[in-house]
Amino acid sequence: MAKRCKHSEEATDATGEDLLSALPDAVLQVVLSFLPSDETVRTCVLSRRWRHLWKSTPALRITRGGRRFLEWRAWTVNNFVNQLLLLRDRLPLDECEISISEEFYNADEDELFRFADTWIRHAVSLCKARVLKVRIRTESYSLPLVNVPFISQFLVRVELTDVILLPRSLDFSNCPALEDLRMCSCRIYARRIISQSLRRLSITSCDFRWKSRTCISTPCLVSFELEDIDGRAPLLESMPSLVTAFVRLDYSCNDTCRHKACGDCGDDRCFGQYDGSAGSNRSVLLRGLSGATNLELTCDPEVFIFRKDCKQCPTFTMLKTLLLNEWCVAADFGILVCFLQHTPLLENLTLQLEPREQPAVETDESYNPAEQLLLLKHLKVVEIKCFKEDEVVHKIVAMLNTFGVLPEKIDIEQNFFPPPRSKFNNITRHDSLILIFVLTAVSKCWNRKNY
């Protein structure tokens, strides 16, 4: 081993070059693309070999990863990024990442966001970026994207976090290559989300408009996720290619009513009186999801949008795996039966019943075993996850037996608690260690007491 090291040192001294610099330019540029852009530029002082490599890196990362950015003022960083874009070679970008937080700059917010939108448009239009990631994290200010549609023949994926999306910001009609769109903690004021090529759409913890609904027109969508939103649930147009969909609506959704299962209770203080632009007889979510193969629909019992859609329930002709929670389990099971009547190929059914009291919500449907002509021929497995096996569970089992589901196909899991909502799932490693320490200490005290 010693001889090998000595031989390596002699070879390095003889050539006068380090092994890293001996790599081809293309490889070095890929390596540099993982660094924040300010650190990438600083490599130009290493040697003549590195002087111009930063100009051709396939990624632009304006992030707080560089130490110098923590010390610079906002106008200094703005000047740096503007010069970087001006001097950089006009080569296509694989990725553009702009991540700004309050710790990023030591200056006022007006200067903080002065050129952010210009950088985004420059990267997409002139640098032909394939991936765009924008993350803005401040307590008092959010970045509003310019109210004009994106235009790019190369954009494939877009990830937006903590930004304001104006009425025309989500029009991707002129982005024929776009396949993946992810939005987290954004304020969505867009009237429509439009894309003829989009295949994956994820919307989590976002704020929608309060009075009217945002329409989602994405006919080629394969995967859809809608989770923990504020405001009105969006109106989904037809998605014939949809395979997997996950929709979870909590109490923050404005489509709530404490009195009637489908809203329209007559109480002016109830959100159910204002059904947005969808109209009283128009499906909001279910018709757009009717082509899915795998579907998870969960919501707070006071959210009525699923139950209201069930009044004109579409037929889920491709659905094989379905997960529902207690929104579909009323005292008469009419809504659950209605849903099962429209899933002719269903193979796996999961019902998650949270350990809570059943909501005092009036229902308009009724379940009469003598009137229901339903045989679940394809149903193979039914999982009922509950806190305890109570009367509601027994009634569900009896109802399924009536429809030809044998007892051996029904699995009841007790002591079930639902997974935590994403809004409260941002636990750091430090917090996790503290939690583990506390739980361990409590466990030891308990064991000593019992001993």
XYZ file of C-alpha atoms in Angstrom:
451
model
C 0.000 0.000 0.000
C 2.849 2.387 0.831
C 4.491 1.752 -2.530
C 1.235 2.535 -4.360
C 0.838 5.878 -2.525
C 4.426 6.828 -3.235
C 4.058 5.934 -6.907
C 0.845 7.998 -7.072
C 2.594 11.027 -5.532
C 5.463 10.734 -7.986
C 3.017 10.576 -10.901
C 1.228 13.658 -9.635
C 4.464 15.593 -9.209
C 5.662 14.592 -12.648
C 2.515 15.726 -14.461
C 1.814 18.767 -12.313
C -1.944 18.045 -12.398
C -4.356 16.641 -9.850
C -6.573 13.727 -10.787
C -9.790 15.763 -10.602
C -8.577 18.286 -13.154
C -7.679 15.447 -15.481
C -11.357 14.588 -15.934
C -13.104 15.706 -19.129
C -14.868 19.070 -19.147
C -18.295 17.469 -19.427
C -17.738 15.427 -16.275
C -16.441 18.407 -14.288
C -19.396 20.531 -15.371
C -21.798 17.888 -14.114
C -19.952 17.793 -10.778
C -20.103 21.599 -10.501
C -23.839 21.584 -11.262
C -24.532 20.144 -7.799
C -22.986 23.192 -6.071
C -24.660 26.551 -5.367
C -23.859 28.925 -8.202
C -21.707 31.269 -6.081
C -19.439 28.360 -5.109
C -19.351 27.166 -8.705
C -18.060 30.563 -9.879
C -15.366 30.604 -7.181
C -13.715 27.540 -8.754
C -12.402 29.801 -11.531
C -9.462 30.784 -9.283
C -8.175 27.215 -8.935
C -6.195 27.203 -12.174
C -6.409 28.053 -15.856
C -8.006 24.657 -16.361
C -10.998 25.791 -14.248
C -11.226 29.403 -15.389
C -14.245 29.059 -17.673
C -15.820 25.770 -16.588
C -18.481 27.520 -14.478
C -19.904 29.200 -17.589
C -21.113 25.896 -19.018
C -22.512 24.090 -16.005
C -25.930 22.543 -16.787
C -27.550 23.845 -13.581
C -28.234 27.229 -12.020
C -28.687 27.149 -8.240
C -29.470 30.414 -6.477
C -29.686 28.975 -2.994
C -28.522 29.775 0.516
C -26.029 26.920 0.409
C -23.083 29.225 -0.200
C -21.606 30.786 2.947
C -20.877 34.065 1.227
C -24.556 34.517 0.393
C -25.315 34.636 4.108
C -22.928 37.581 4.454
C -23.850 39.528 1.316
C -26.579 42.124 1.123
C -29.535 41.764 -1.206
C -28.304 44.194 -3.847
C -24.915 42.440 -3.946
C -26.511 39.052 -4.551
C -28.837 40.542 -7.165
C -25.862 42.016 -9.015
C -24.025 38.700 -8.792
C -26.899 36.680 -10.279
C -27.537 39.246 -13.021
C -23.867 39.139 -14.038
C -23.883 35.354 -13.828
C -26.769 35.113 -16.286
C -25.156 37.704 -18.561
C -21.705 36.035 -18.700
C -22.869 32.443 -18.742
C -22.615 30.581 -22.056
C -25.928 30.258 -23.856
C -26.187 26.522 -23.297
C -29.402 24.752 -22.230
C -29.983 24.286 -18.511
C -30.921 20.915 -17.106
C -32.151 22.551 -13.913
C -32.792 25.998 -12.468
C -33.265 26.186 -8.694
C -34.123 29.426 -6.911
C -34.447 29.014 -3.158
C -34.809 32.172 -1.074
C -35.473 32.494 2.634
C -35.292 35.246 5.240
C -31.815 34.080 6.237
C -30.680 34.325 2.603
C -30.203 38.084 2.568
C -29.527 40.806 5.137
C -31.719 43.430 3.516
C -35.255 44.651 2.906
C -37.820 42.524 1.086
C -38.310 44.948 -1.814
C -34.726 44.325 -2.874
C -34.955 40.660 -1.933
C -37.484 39.822 -4.669
C -36.596 42.515 -7.149
C -35.236 40.255 -9.913
C -36.511 36.818 -8.904
C -39.224 36.658 -11.550
C -36.811 37.944 -14.208
C -34.380 35.136 -13.352
C -37.159 32.578 -13.675
C -38.310 33.821 -17.074
C -34.706 34.085 -18.297
C -33.945 30.504 -17.266
C -37.106 29.127 -18.892
C -37.164 31.177 -22.096
C -33.524 31.877 -22.952
C -31.649 29.119 -21.127
C -34.202 26.436 -22.100
C -34.334 24.964 -18.590
C -35.853 21.478 -18.389
C -36.488 21.571 -14.625
C -37.599 24.640 -12.662
C -37.641 24.718 -8.845
C -38.759 27.845 -7.002
C -38.887 27.904 -3.213
C -39.650 31.120 -1.317
C -39.767 30.924 2.477
C -40.483 34.112 4.407
C -43.076 34.901 7.057
C -44.225 38.264 5.738
C -43.802 38.099 1.953
C -44.384 35.698 -0.924
C -43.240 35.962 -4.508
C -46.061 36.522 -7.023
C -45.182 35.059 -10.396
C -45.824 37.351 -13.340
C -49.378 37.020 -14.592
C -48.399 35.631 -18.001
C -48.272 32.000 -19.205
C -45.013 30.079 -19.407
C -43.719 29.498 -22.939
C -41.120 26.759 -23.393
C -40.566 23.806 -25.694
C -38.165 22.208 -23.201
C -39.705 22.541 -19.722
C -40.366 19.058 -18.304
C -40.831 19.523 -14.543
C -41.903 22.469 -12.368
C -41.792 22.565 -8.556
C -43.243 25.641 -6.813
C -43.167 26.224 -3.047
C -44.544 29.225 -1.129
C -45.250 31.416 -4.158
C -48.351 33.319 -5.303
C -49.862 32.049 -8.539
C -51.899 34.704 -10.320
C -54.843 34.049 -12.716
C -52.678 33.203 -15.766
C -49.549 31.883 -14.029
C -50.577 28.222 -14.393
C -51.401 28.239 -18.094
C -48.954 25.721 -19.573
C -50.632 25.452 -22.978
C -47.370 26.553 -24.608
C -45.226 23.998 -22.749
C -45.753 20.802 -24.805
C -43.015 18.834 -22.989
C -44.227 19.496 -19.438
C -44.960 16.234 -17.573
C -44.601 16.949 -13.847
C -46.061 19.842 -11.826
C -45.757 20.053 -8.029
C -47.102 22.874 -5.865
C -46.684 23.054 -2.096
C -47.829 25.808 0.296
C -48.726 28.109 -2.601
C -51.548 30.611 -2.907
C -53.395 29.666 -6.071
C -55.465 32.481 -7.566
C -55.377 30.958 -11.039
C -58.723 30.471 -12.747
C -57.452 27.424 -14.610
C -54.552 24.982 -14.498
C -54.082 24.022 -18.128
C -51.721 21.525 -19.746
C -52.284 19.067 -22.580
C -49.089 17.127 -21.793
C -49.004 16.990 -17.976
C -48.845 13.458 -16.559
C -48.223 14.018 -12.831
C -49.829 16.735 -10.708
C -49.324 17.229 -6.959
C -51.023 20.012 -4.944
C -50.365 19.930 -1.193
C -51.148 22.459 1.566
C -52.125 25.168 -0.930
C -54.680 27.985 -0.643
C -57.337 28.133 -3.344
C -59.868 30.872 -3.973
C -62.731 31.162 -1.482
C -65.715 31.971 -3.715
C -65.071 30.420 -7.126
C -63.312 27.190 -8.062
C -60.080 26.765 -9.966
C -60.622 24.496 -12.958
C -57.995 21.807 -13.645
C -57.823 20.845 -17.318
C -55.164 18.127 -17.702
C -56.535 15.340 -19.951
C -53.291 13.305 -20.071
C -52.839 13.096 -16.304
C -51.702 9.699 -14.980
C -51.074 10.564 -11.312
C -52.968 13.141 -9.235
C -52.505 14.256 -5.610
C -54.641 16.838 -3.808
C -53.978 17.169 -0.092
C -54.895 19.507 2.794
C -56.045 22.586 0.891
C -57.680 25.824 2.018
C -60.516 27.405 0.057
C -62.755 25.722 -2.514
C -61.902 22.299 -3.888
C -60.860 22.618 -7.549
C -63.139 21.539 -10.371
C -61.674 18.551 -12.229
C -62.291 18.082 -15.915
C -62.055 14.676 -17.604
C -58.853 12.673 -16.997
C -59.299 9.517 -19.125
C -55.671 8.388 -18.680
C -55.683 8.635 -14.877
C -54.246 5.618 -13.035
C -53.628 6.717 -9.439
C -55.327 9.502 -7.480
C -55.026 10.571 -3.845
C -57.395 13.224 -2.470
C -57.465 14.265 1.178
C -59.564 17.225 2.319
C -59.418 18.345 5.938
C -61.437 20.895 7.888
C -59.596 23.776 6.145
C -61.530 23.096 2.954
C -64.369 25.610 2.522
C -66.786 22.980 1.207
C -68.026 22.173 4.704
C -71.439 21.877 6.316
C -72.307 20.740 9.828
C -75.993 20.259 9.153
C -76.643 18.377 5.914
C -74.614 15.720 4.169
C -74.513 17.595 0.861
C -74.486 21.207 2.080
C -77.207 23.704 1.133
C -78.551 23.708 4.668
C -79.984 27.234 4.547
C -77.708 28.598 7.258
C -76.071 31.825 6.038
C -73.121 31.217 8.349
C -72.363 27.875 6.707
C -69.832 27.593 3.886
C -72.157 25.127 2.175
C -74.334 28.021 1.002
C -71.676 29.199 -1.428
C -70.821 26.445 -3.856
C -68.488 28.465 -6.032
C -68.737 28.263 -9.816
C -69.521 24.548 -9.991
C -73.281 24.839 -9.711
C -75.523 22.732 -7.548
C -75.806 19.788 -9.957
C -72.309 19.623 -11.366
C -69.695 17.109 -10.230
C -66.643 18.797 -8.751
C -64.178 15.951 -8.147
C -65.600 12.480 -8.785
C -66.360 12.790 -12.498
C -62.794 13.850 -13.209
C -61.481 10.918 -11.135
C -63.814 8.307 -12.636
C -61.138 6.837 -14.926
C -58.697 5.953 -12.120
C -57.511 2.440 -11.363
C -56.316 3.169 -7.818
C -58.181 5.743 -5.766
C -57.938 7.142 -2.205
C -60.648 9.551 -1.090
C -60.503 10.788 2.498
C -61.937 13.919 4.071
C -63.180 15.425 7.292
C -66.796 14.367 7.991
C -67.981 17.974 7.667
C -66.603 18.293 4.114
C -69.561 17.524 1.867
C -68.058 17.676 -1.620
C -67.725 13.891 -2.113
C -71.213 13.199 -0.810
C -72.650 15.892 -3.048
C -70.887 14.425 -6.082
C -72.423 11.047 -5.222
C -75.868 12.454 -6.062
C -74.800 12.099 -9.690
C -72.126 9.511 -9.111
C -70.189 8.525 -12.257
C -69.276 4.910 -13.016
C -65.655 4.068 -12.181
C -65.149 1.629 -15.041
C -61.432 0.943 -14.356
C -61.317 1.142 -10.564
C -59.758 -1.862 -8.805
C -58.367 -0.449 -5.528
C -60.366 1.962 -3.376
C -59.721 3.556 0.026
C -62.390 5.579 1.839
C -62.726 6.944 5.344
C -65.759 7.725 7.491
C -67.252 10.360 5.155
C -69.029 7.577 3.280
C -70.341 5.779 6.384
C -73.610 7.383 7.452
C -76.150 5.712 9.723
C -77.951 4.251 6.713
C -74.867 3.482 4.532
C -76.661 4.875 1.474
C -73.602 6.780 0.272
C -71.286 3.772 0.613
C -73.749 1.557 -1.249
C -74.092 4.162 -3.983
C -70.322 4.239 -4.398
C -70.079 0.449 -4.579
C -72.838 0.351 -7.175
C -70.646 2.407 -9.493
C -67.429 0.358 -9.138
C -68.178 -2.828 -11.119
C -64.547 -4.074 -11.258
C -63.531 -3.273 -7.672
C -61.126 -5.861 -6.194
C -59.741 -4.258 -3.013
C -61.723 -2.046 -0.642
C -60.282 -0.330 2.454
C -62.393 1.592 4.966
C -60.606 3.732 7.549
C -62.819 4.639 10.501
C -61.212 7.162 12.827
C -61.788 6.943 16.607
C -64.283 9.785 16.835
C -67.967 10.297 17.369
C -70.117 10.073 14.273
C -70.977 13.603 13.055
C -74.524 14.795 13.487
C -75.093 15.342 9.770
C -78.427 14.790 8.102
C -78.376 12.410 5.132
C -80.683 12.294 2.131
C -79.985 8.676 1.134
C -81.275 5.483 2.689
C -80.142 1.877 2.549
C -82.694 -0.889 2.206
C -81.221 -4.398 1.631
C -84.389 -5.568 -0.083
C -84.148 -2.839 -2.725
C -80.422 -3.078 -3.473
C -79.518 -5.324 -6.409
C -75.744 -5.389 -6.066
C -73.322 -8.291 -6.273
C -69.648 -7.443 -5.754
C -68.392 -10.271 -7.956
C -64.807 -9.053 -8.341
C -64.231 -7.955 -4.735
C -61.390 -10.041 -3.269
C -60.337 -8.243 -0.079
C -62.093 -5.824 2.273
C -60.047 -4.160 5.025
C -61.855 -2.313 7.790
C -59.442 -0.304 9.928
C -61.037 0.936 13.115
C -60.229 1.842 16.701
C -62.554 -0.850 17.996
C -65.050 -3.300 16.530
C -68.276 -1.453 17.314
C -71.837 -1.440 16.017
C -70.906 0.540 12.890
C -68.359 -2.100 11.895
C -70.879 -4.889 12.460
C -73.407 -3.128 10.220
C -70.817 -2.698 7.458
C -69.979 -6.405 7.605
C -73.681 -7.330 7.490
C -74.234 -5.031 4.513
C -71.289 -6.559 2.632
C -72.543 -10.049 3.384
C -75.873 -9.078 1.843
C -74.020 -8.201 -1.360
C -72.263 -11.545 -1.557
C -68.975 -10.710 0.176
C -68.020 -13.771 2.221
C -66.797 -13.244 5.833
C -63.375 -14.731 5.029
C -62.758 -11.873 2.589
C -63.258 -9.244 5.312
C -60.296 -8.315 7.514
C -60.917 -6.100 10.564
C -57.907 -4.235 11.994
C -58.501 -2.708 15.418
C -56.529 -0.020 17.320
C -56.152 1.953 14.104
C -55.150 5.616 14.146
C -54.940 7.597 10.888
C -51.526 8.856 9.726
C -50.671 12.459 10.679
C -51.609 15.215 8.249
C -48.786 16.630 6.154
C -49.153 20.099 7.740
C -47.871 18.698 11.014
C -45.389 16.285 9.504
C -42.426 18.668 9.180
C -40.494 17.311 12.165
C -36.759 17.864 12.149
C -34.214 15.255 13.167
C -33.510 17.245 16.338
C -37.211 17.214 17.246
C -37.377 13.488 16.560
C -34.460 12.786 18.904
C -36.085 14.860 21.656
C -39.368 13.006 21.167
C -37.620 9.621 21.333
C -35.763 10.706 24.502
C -39.004 11.828 26.183
C -40.869 8.662 25.248
C -37.976 6.512 26.481
C -37.854 8.361 29.808
C -41.611 8.024 30.287
C -41.415 4.315 29.471
C -38.656 3.765 32.033
C -40.578 5.638 34.733
C -43.680 3.599 33.965
C -41.766 0.310 34.174
C -40.179 1.287 37.511
C -43.554 2.247 38.927
C -45.129 -1.030 37.899
C -42.132 -2.979 39.126
